[in-house]
JSON list of C-alpha atoms in Angstrom, two decimals:
[
{"chain": "O", "resi": 1, "resn": "MET", "atom": "CA", "xyz": [-0.02, 0.00, -0.01]},
{"chain": "O", "resi": 2, "resn": "THR", "atom": "CA", "xyz": [1.35, 3.36, -0.95]},
{"chain": "O", "resi": 3, "resn": "ARG", "atom": "CA", "xyz": [1.47, 6.23, 1.46]},
{"chain": "O", "resi": 4, "resn": "ARG", "atom": "CA", "xyz": [-1.15, 8.10, -0.53]},
{"chain": "O", "resi": 5, "resn": "THR", "atom": "CA", "xyz": [-3.58, 5.11, -0.55]},
{"chain": "O", "resi": 6, "resn": "GLY", "atom": "CA", "xyz": [-3.14, 4.65, 3.20]},
{"chain": "O", "resi": 7, "resn": "LEU", "atom": "CA", "xyz": [-3.87, 8.33, 3.81]},
{"chain": "O", "resi": 8, "resn": "ARG", "atom": "CA", "xyz": [-7.04, 8.15, 1.70]},
{"chain": "O", "resi": 9, "resn": "LYS", "atom": "CA", "xyz": [-8.26, 5.09, 3.64]},
{"chain": "O", "resi": 10, "resn": "ARG", "atom": "CA", "xyz": [-7.63, 6.80, 6.98]},
{"chain": "O", "resi": 11, "resn": "LEU", "atom": "CA", "xyz": [-9.42, 9.93, 5.76]},
{"chain": "O", "resi": 12, "resn": "ALA", "atom": "CA", "xyz": [-12.38, 7.84, 4.55]},
{"chain": "O", "resi": 13, "resn": "VAL", "atom": "CA", "xyz": [-12.62, 6.05, 7.92]},
{"chain": "O", "resi": 14, "resn": "ALA", "atom": "CA", "xyz": [-12.42, 9.37, 9.79]},
{"chain": "O", "resi": 15, "resn": "THR", "atom": "CA", "xyz": [-15.10, 10.89, 7.56]},
{"chain": "O", "resi": 16, "resn": "GLY", "atom": "CA", "xyz": [-17.32, 7.82, 8.06]},
{"chain": "O", "resi": 17, "resn": "LEU", "atom": "CA", "xyz": [-16.88, 7.94, 11.83]},
{"chain": "O", "resi": 18, "resn": "THR", "atom": "CA", "xyz": [-17.70, 11.66, 11.88]},
{"chain": "O", "resi": 19, "resn": "ALA", "atom": "CA", "xyz": [-20.91, 11.00, 9.94]},
{"chain": "O", "resi": 20, "resn": "LEU", "atom": "CA", "xyz": [-21.86, 8.16, 12.35]},
{"chain": "O", "resi": 21, "resn": "VAL", "atom": "CA", "xyz": [-21.23, 10.34, 15.38]},
{"chain": "O", "resi": 22, "resn": "ALA", "atom": "CA", "xyz": [-23.34, 13.13, 13.87]},
{"chain": "O", "resi": 23, "resn": "ALA", "atom": "CA", "xyz": [-26.17, 10.71, 13.05]},
{"chain": "O", "resi": 24, "resn": "GLY", "atom": "CA", "xyz": [-25.96, 9.21, 16.55]},
{"chain": "O", "resi": 25, "resn": "THR", "atom": "CA", "xyz": [-26.27, 12.67, 18.07]},
{"chain": "O", "resi": 26, "resn": "VAL", "atom": "CA", "xyz": [-29.46, 13.25, 16.13]},
{"chain": "O", "resi": 27, "resn": "ALA", "atom": "CA", "xyz": [-30.88, 9.80, 16.91]},
{"chain": "O", "resi": 28, "resn": "PHE", "atom": "CA", "xyz": [-29.78, 9.59, 20.55]},
{"chain": "O", "resi": 29, "resn": "GLY", "atom": "CA", "xyz": [-29.58, 13.25, 21.59]},
{"chain": "O", "resi": 30, "resn": "ALA", "atom": "CA", "xyz": [-31.63, 14.68, 24.41]},
{"chain": "O", "resi": 31, "resn": "ALA", "atom": "CA", "xyz": [-35.37, 14.34, 23.90]},
{"chain": "O", "resi": 32, "resn": "PRO", "atom": "CA", "xyz": [-37.04, 17.65, 23.14]},
{"chain": "O", "resi": 33, "resn": "ALA", "atom": "CA", "xyz": [-39.63, 19.01, 25.53]},
{"chain": "O", "resi": 34, "resn": "SER", "atom": "CA", "xyz": [-43.13, 17.83, 24.83]},
{"chain": "O", "resi": 35, "resn": "ALA", "atom": "CA", "xyz": [-45.20, 20.94, 24.26]},
{"chain": "O", "resi": 36, "resn": "GLY", "atom": "CA", "xyz": [-48.80, 21.00, 25.32]},
{"chain": "O", "resi": 37, "resn": "GLU", "atom": "CA", "xyz": [-50.80, 23.94, 24.04]},
{"chain": "O", "resi": 38, "resn": "ASN", "atom": "CA", "xyz": [-50.77, 27.22, 26.02]},
{"chain": "O", "resi": 39, "resn": "CYS", "atom": "CA", "xyz": [-48.49, 25.75, 28.72]},
{"chain": "O", "resi": 40, "resn": "ALA", "atom": "CA", "xyz": [-44.80, 26.62, 29.31]},
{"chain": "O", "resi": 41, "resn": "SER", "atom": "CA", "xyz": [-42.20, 23.91, 28.78]},
{"chain": "O", "resi": 42, "resn": "GLY", "atom": "CA", "xyz": [-41.83, 21.63, 31.80]},
{"chain": "O", "resi": 43, "resn": "TYR", "atom": "CA", "xyz": [-45.24, 22.48, 33.28]},
{"chain": "O", "resi": 44, "resn": "HIS", "atom": "CA", "xyz": [-48.60, 20.77, 33.80]},
{"chain": "O", "resi": 45, "resn": "CYS", "atom": "CA", "xyz": [-51.33, 23.38, 33.28]},
{"chain": "O", "resi": 46, "resn": "VAL", "atom": "CA", "xyz": [-55.00, 23.52, 34.26]},
{"chain": "O", "resi": 47, "resn": "PHE", "atom": "CA", "xyz": [-57.61, 25.91, 32.92]},
{"chain": "O", "resi": 48, "resn": "TYR", "atom": "CA", "xyz": [-60.87, 27.25, 34.32]},
{"chain": "O", "resi": 49, "resn": "LEU", "atom": "CA", "xyz": [-62.64, 26.76, 30.95]},
{"chain": "O", "resi": 50, "resn": "GLY", "atom": "CA", "xyz": [-61.02, 26.39, 27.51]},
{"chain": "O", "resi": 51, "resn": "ILE", "atom": "CA", "xyz": [-57.26, 26.69, 27.02]},
{"chain": "O", "resi": 52, "resn": "ASP", "atom": "CA", "xyz": [-57.54, 29.75, 24.81]},
{"chain": "O", "resi": 53, "resn": "ASP", "atom": "CA", "xyz": [-60.24, 31.68, 26.66]},
{"chain": "O", "resi": 54, "resn": "SER", "atom": "CA", "xyz": [-59.80, 31.23, 30.41]},
{"chain": "O", "resi": 55, "resn": "ALA", "atom": "CA", "xyz": [-57.39, 31.68, 33.31]},
{"chain": "O", "resi": 56, "resn": "ARG", "atom": "CA", "xyz": [-54.61, 29.15, 33.95]},
{"chain": "O", "resi": 57, "resn": "HIS", "atom": "CA", "xyz": [-52.59, 27.71, 36.82]},
{"chain": "O", "resi": 58, "resn": "SER", "atom": "CA", "xyz": [-49.24, 25.99, 36.11]},
{"chain": "O", "resi": 59, "resn": "TYR", "atom": "CA", "xyz": [-47.69, 23.20, 38.16]},
{"chain": "O", "resi": 60, "resn": "PHE", "atom": "CA", "xyz": [-44.07, 22.08, 37.89]},
{"chain": "O", "resi": 61, "resn": "ASN", "atom": "CA", "xyz": [-44.32, 19.29, 40.45]},
{"chain": "O", "resi": 62, "resn": "THR", "atom": "CA", "xyz": [-46.92, 17.21, 42.25]},
{"chain": "O", "resi": 63, "resn": "ASP", "atom": "CA", "xyz": [-49.48, 19.20, 44.27]},
{"chain": "O", "resi": 64, "resn": "SER", "atom": "CA", "xyz": [-51.54, 17.15, 46.71]},
{"chain": "O", "resi": 65, "resn": "ASP", "atom": "CA", "xyz": [-54.10, 19.88, 47.49]},
{"chain": "O", "resi": 66, "resn": "PHE", "atom": "CA", "xyz": [-55.65, 22.38, 45.05]},
{"chain": "O", "resi": 67, "resn": "ARG", "atom": "CA", "xyz": [-57.78, 24.07, 47.75]},
{"chain": "O", "resi": 68, "resn": "ASN", "atom": "CA", "xyz": [-55.24, 26.87, 48.29]},
{"chain": "O", "resi": 69, "resn": "ASP", "atom": "CA", "xyz": [-54.36, 27.35, 44.60]},
{"chain": "O", "resi": 70, "resn": "THR", "atom": "CA", "xyz": [-56.00, 29.93, 42.32]},
{"chain": "O", "resi": 71, "resn": "PHE", "atom": "CA", "xyz": [-56.08, 30.46, 38.58]},
{"chain": "O", "resi": 72, "resn": "ASN", "atom": "CA", "xyz": [-53.35, 33.07, 38.86]},
{"chain": "O", "resi": 73, "resn": "GLN", "atom": "CA", "xyz": [-52.23, 33.38, 35.23]},
{"chain": "O", "resi": 74, "resn": "LEU", "atom": "CA", "xyz": [-54.13, 35.02, 32.41]},
{"chain": "O", "resi": 75, "resn": "THR", "atom": "CA", "xyz": [-56.36, 36.45, 35.14]},
{"chain": "O", "resi": 76, "resn": "GLY", "atom": "CA", "xyz": [-58.15, 38.85, 32.77]},
{"chain": "O", "resi": 77, "resn": "ARG", "atom": "CA", "xyz": [-59.93, 35.85, 31.31]},
{"chain": "O", "resi": 78, "resn": "ALA", "atom": "CA", "xyz": [-62.84, 33.80, 32.72]},
{"chain": "O", "resi": 79, "resn": "GLY", "atom": "CA", "xyz": [-61.99, 32.24, 36.10]},
{"chain": "O", "resi": 80, "resn": "GLY", "atom": "CA", "xyz": [-59.11, 34.57, 36.99]},
{"chain": "O", "resi": 81, "resn": "GLY", "atom": "CA", "xyz": [-58.56, 34.41, 40.76]},
{"chain": "O", "resi": 82, "resn": "GLN", "atom": "CA", "xyz": [-60.95, 31.48, 41.26]},
{"chain": "O", "resi": 83, "resn": "THR", "atom": "CA", "xyz": [-59.88, 28.44, 43.30]},
{"chain": "O", "resi": 84, "resn": "VAL", "atom": "CA", "xyz": [-58.44, 25.55, 41.24]},
{"chain": "O", "resi": 85, "resn": "HIS", "atom": "CA", "xyz": [-60.03, 22.92, 43.53]},
{"chain": "O", "resi": 86, "resn": "ASN", "atom": "CA", "xyz": [-62.96, 21.29, 41.66]},
{"chain": "O", "resi": 87, "resn": "ASN", "atom": "CA", "xyz": [-62.79, 23.91, 38.88]},
{"chain": "O", "resi": 88, "resn": "VAL", "atom": "CA", "xyz": [-60.59, 22.30, 36.22]},
{"chain": "O", "resi": 89, "resn": "VAL", "atom": "CA", "xyz": [-62.20, 22.04, 32.78]},
{"chain": "O", "resi": 90, "resn": "SER", "atom": "CA", "xyz": [-59.17, 21.85, 30.40]},
{"chain": "O", "resi": 91, "resn": "VAL", "atom": "CA", "xyz": [-55.58, 20.65, 30.83]},
{"chain": "O", "resi": 92, "resn": "SER", "atom": "CA", "xyz": [-52.23, 20.73, 29.04]},
{"chain": "O", "resi": 93, "resn": "ASN", "atom": "CA", "xyz": [-49.02, 18.80, 29.71]},
{"chain": "O", "resi": 94, "resn": "SER", "atom": "CA", "xyz": [-45.73, 20.35, 28.53]},
{"chain": "O", "resi": 95, "resn": "SER", "atom": "CA", "xyz": [-43.54, 17.98, 30.50]},
{"chain": "O", "resi": 96, "resn": "SER", "atom": "CA", "xyz": [-39.87, 18.25, 29.58]},
{"chain": "O", "resi": 97, "resn": "GLY", "atom": "CA", "xyz": [-39.01, 14.89, 31.14]},
{"chain": "O", "resi": 98, "resn": "GLY", "atom": "CA", "xyz": [-41.77, 12.67, 29.79]},
{"chain": "O", "resi": 99, "resn": "TYR", "atom": "CA", "xyz": [-43.94, 12.92, 32.91]},
{"chain": "O", "resi": 100, "resn": "GLU", "atom": "CA", "xyz": [-47.66, 12.14, 32.88]},
{"chain": "O", "resi": 101, "resn": "SER", "atom": "CA", "xyz": [-50.15, 14.37, 34.73]},
{"chain": "O", "resi": 102, "resn": "HIS", "atom": "CA", "xyz": [-52.42, 12.26, 36.99]},
{"chain": "O", "resi": 103, "resn": "TYR", "atom": "CA", "xyz": [-55.46, 14.01, 38.52]},
{"chain": "O", "resi": 104, "resn": "TYR", "atom": "CA", "xyz": [-57.39, 12.87, 41.61]},
{"chain": "O", "resi": 105, "resn": "THR", "atom": "CA", "xyz": [-60.50, 13.85, 43.56]},
{"chain": "O", "resi": 106, "resn": "GLY", "atom": "CA", "xyz": [-58.78, 13.33, 46.93]},
{"chain": "O", "resi": 107, "resn": "VAL", "atom": "CA", "xyz": [-56.38, 15.67, 48.66]},
{"chain": "O", "resi": 108, "resn": "GLY", "atom": "CA", "xyz": [-53.24, 14.61, 50.49]},
{"chain": "O", "resi": 109, "resn": "THR", "atom": "CA", "xyz": [-50.77, 11.92, 49.56]},
{"chain": "O", "resi": 110, "resn": "ASP", "atom": "CA", "xyz": [-53.20, 9.00, 49.71]},
{"chain": "O", "resi": 111, "resn": "TRP", "atom": "CA", "xyz": [-53.98, 9.56, 46.00]},
{"chain": "O", "resi": 112, "resn": "GLU", "atom": "CA", "xyz": [-57.62, 8.52, 46.22]},
{"chain": "O", "resi": 113, "resn": "GLY", "atom": "CA", "xyz": [-60.14, 8.96, 43.49]},
{"chain": "O", "resi": 114, "resn": "PHE", "atom": "CA", "xyz": [-58.12, 8.78, 40.26]},
{"chain": "O", "resi": 115, "resn": "ILE", "atom": "CA", "xyz": [-60.01, 10.71, 37.56]},
{"chain": "O", "resi": 116, "resn": "PHE", "atom": "CA", "xyz": [-57.79, 10.93, 34.47]},
{"chain": "O", "resi": 117, "resn": "CYS", "atom": "CA", "xyz": [-54.22, 11.48, 33.25]},
{"chain": "O", "resi": 118, "resn": "VAL", "atom": "CA", "xyz": [-52.61, 13.40, 30.43]},
{"chain": "O", "resi": 119, "resn": "ASN", "atom": "CA", "xyz": [-49.59, 12.24, 28.40]},
{"chain": "O", "resi": 120, "resn": "PRO", "atom": "CA", "xyz": [-46.64, 14.57, 27.77]},
{"chain": "O", "resi": 121, "resn": "GLY", "atom": "CA", "xyz": [-47.23, 16.93, 24.89]},
{"chain": "O", "resi": 122, "resn": "ARG", "atom": "CA", "xyz": [-51.00, 16.51, 25.00]},
{"chain": "O", "resi": 123, "resn": "THR", "atom": "CA", "xyz": [-53.72, 19.07, 25.49]},
{"chain": "O", "resi": 124, "resn": "VAL", "atom": "CA", "xyz": [-57.34, 18.40, 26.34]},
{"chain": "O", "resi": 125, "resn": "ASP", "atom": "CA", "xyz": [-59.49, 21.43, 25.57]},
{"chain": "O", "resi": 126, "resn": "TYR", "atom": "CA", "xyz": [-62.67, 20.71, 27.51]},
{"chain": "O", "resi": 127, "resn": "LEU", "atom": "CA", "xyz": [-62.40, 17.39, 29.27]},
{"chain": "O", "resi": 128, "resn": "LYS", "atom": "CA", "xyz": [-65.20, 14.84, 29.05]},
{"chain": "O", "resi": 129, "resn": "ASP", "atom": "CA", "xyz": [-68.14, 16.00, 31.22]},
{"chain": "O", "resi": 130, "resn": "ALA", "atom": "CA", "xyz": [-67.45, 13.21, 33.75]},
{"chain": "O", "resi": 131, "resn": "HIS", "atom": "CA", "xyz": [-63.92, 14.61, 34.31]},
{"chain": "O", "resi": 132, "resn": "GLN", "atom": "CA", "xyz": [-64.71, 18.33, 34.52]},
{"chain": "O", "resi": 133, "resn": "ASP", "atom": "CA", "xyz": [-64.80, 20.23, 37.84]},
{"chain": "O", "resi": 134, "resn": "ARG", "atom": "CA", "xyz": [-63.57, 17.23, 39.91]},
{"chain": "O", "resi": 135, "resn": "ALA", "atom": "CA", "xyz": [-59.79, 17.56, 40.20]},
{"chain": "O", "resi": 136, "resn": "SER", "atom": "CA", "xyz": [-58.46, 18.26, 43.68]},
{"chain": "O", "resi": 137, "resn": "SER", "atom": "CA", "xyz": [-54.83, 17.19, 43.31]},
{"chain": "O", "resi": 138, "resn": "LEU", "atom": "CA", "xyz": [-52.10, 16.40, 40.76]},
{"chain": "O", "resi": 139, "resn": "ARG", "atom": "CA", "xyz": [-49.50, 13.69, 40.88]},
{"chain": "O", "resi": 140, "resn": "VAL", "atom": "CA", "xyz": [-46.68, 14.01, 38.35]},
{"chain": "O", "resi": 141, "resn": "ARG", "atom": "CA", "xyz": [-45.54, 10.50, 37.41]},
{"chain": "O", "resi": 142, "resn": "GLY", "atom": "CA", "xyz": [-43.12, 8.83, 35.05]},
{"chain": "O", "resi": 143, "resn": "THR", "atom": "CA", "xyz": [-44.56, 6.81, 32.20]},
{"chain": "O", "resi": 144, "resn": "THR", "atom": "CA", "xyz": [-47.20, 4.33, 33.40]},
{"chain": "O", "resi": 145, "resn": "SER", "atom": "CA", "xyz": [-49.40, 1.71, 31.80]},
{"chain": "O", "resi": 146, "resn": "VAL", "atom": "CA", "xyz": [-52.54, 3.75, 32.56]},
{"chain": "O", "resi": 147, "resn": "ASP", "atom": "CA", "xyz": [-54.49, 4.80, 29.47]},
{"chain": "O", "resi": 148, "resn": "CYS", "atom": "CA", "xyz": [-54.20, 8.62, 29.40]},
{"chain": "O", "resi": 149, "resn": "TYR", "atom": "CA", "xyz": [-55.49, 11.39, 27.15]}
]
């Protein structure tokens, strides 16, 4: 093998490895945030009515009691300043770590009365009637086998 041929082979291998590394970065890079509508990245949001026409409250972590929370964002819209407890009609999950939003009727850490859950990146504008105005707490969980919105 001549010196020139050996150099070309090494260059071809280096180019191929560079391409593989670049492709691997795209395929295995950090997962992008899942964006739910009208909800900042990393948050689990609840709405007094629809997601585009009512006040919002955003949660970053689990909250075991909505009784002392109010719809404190977009307060010029319907429901601004109202208590979140038993007043959730729409929801959005913009989890940045793949976390599901699980909603319950109970307060405290006993997690009684599971109502529904929302997958990352999903928005439910007007929940089913049976799920509206019932949420009293939120548990942020990793991926589960529960069938969510």
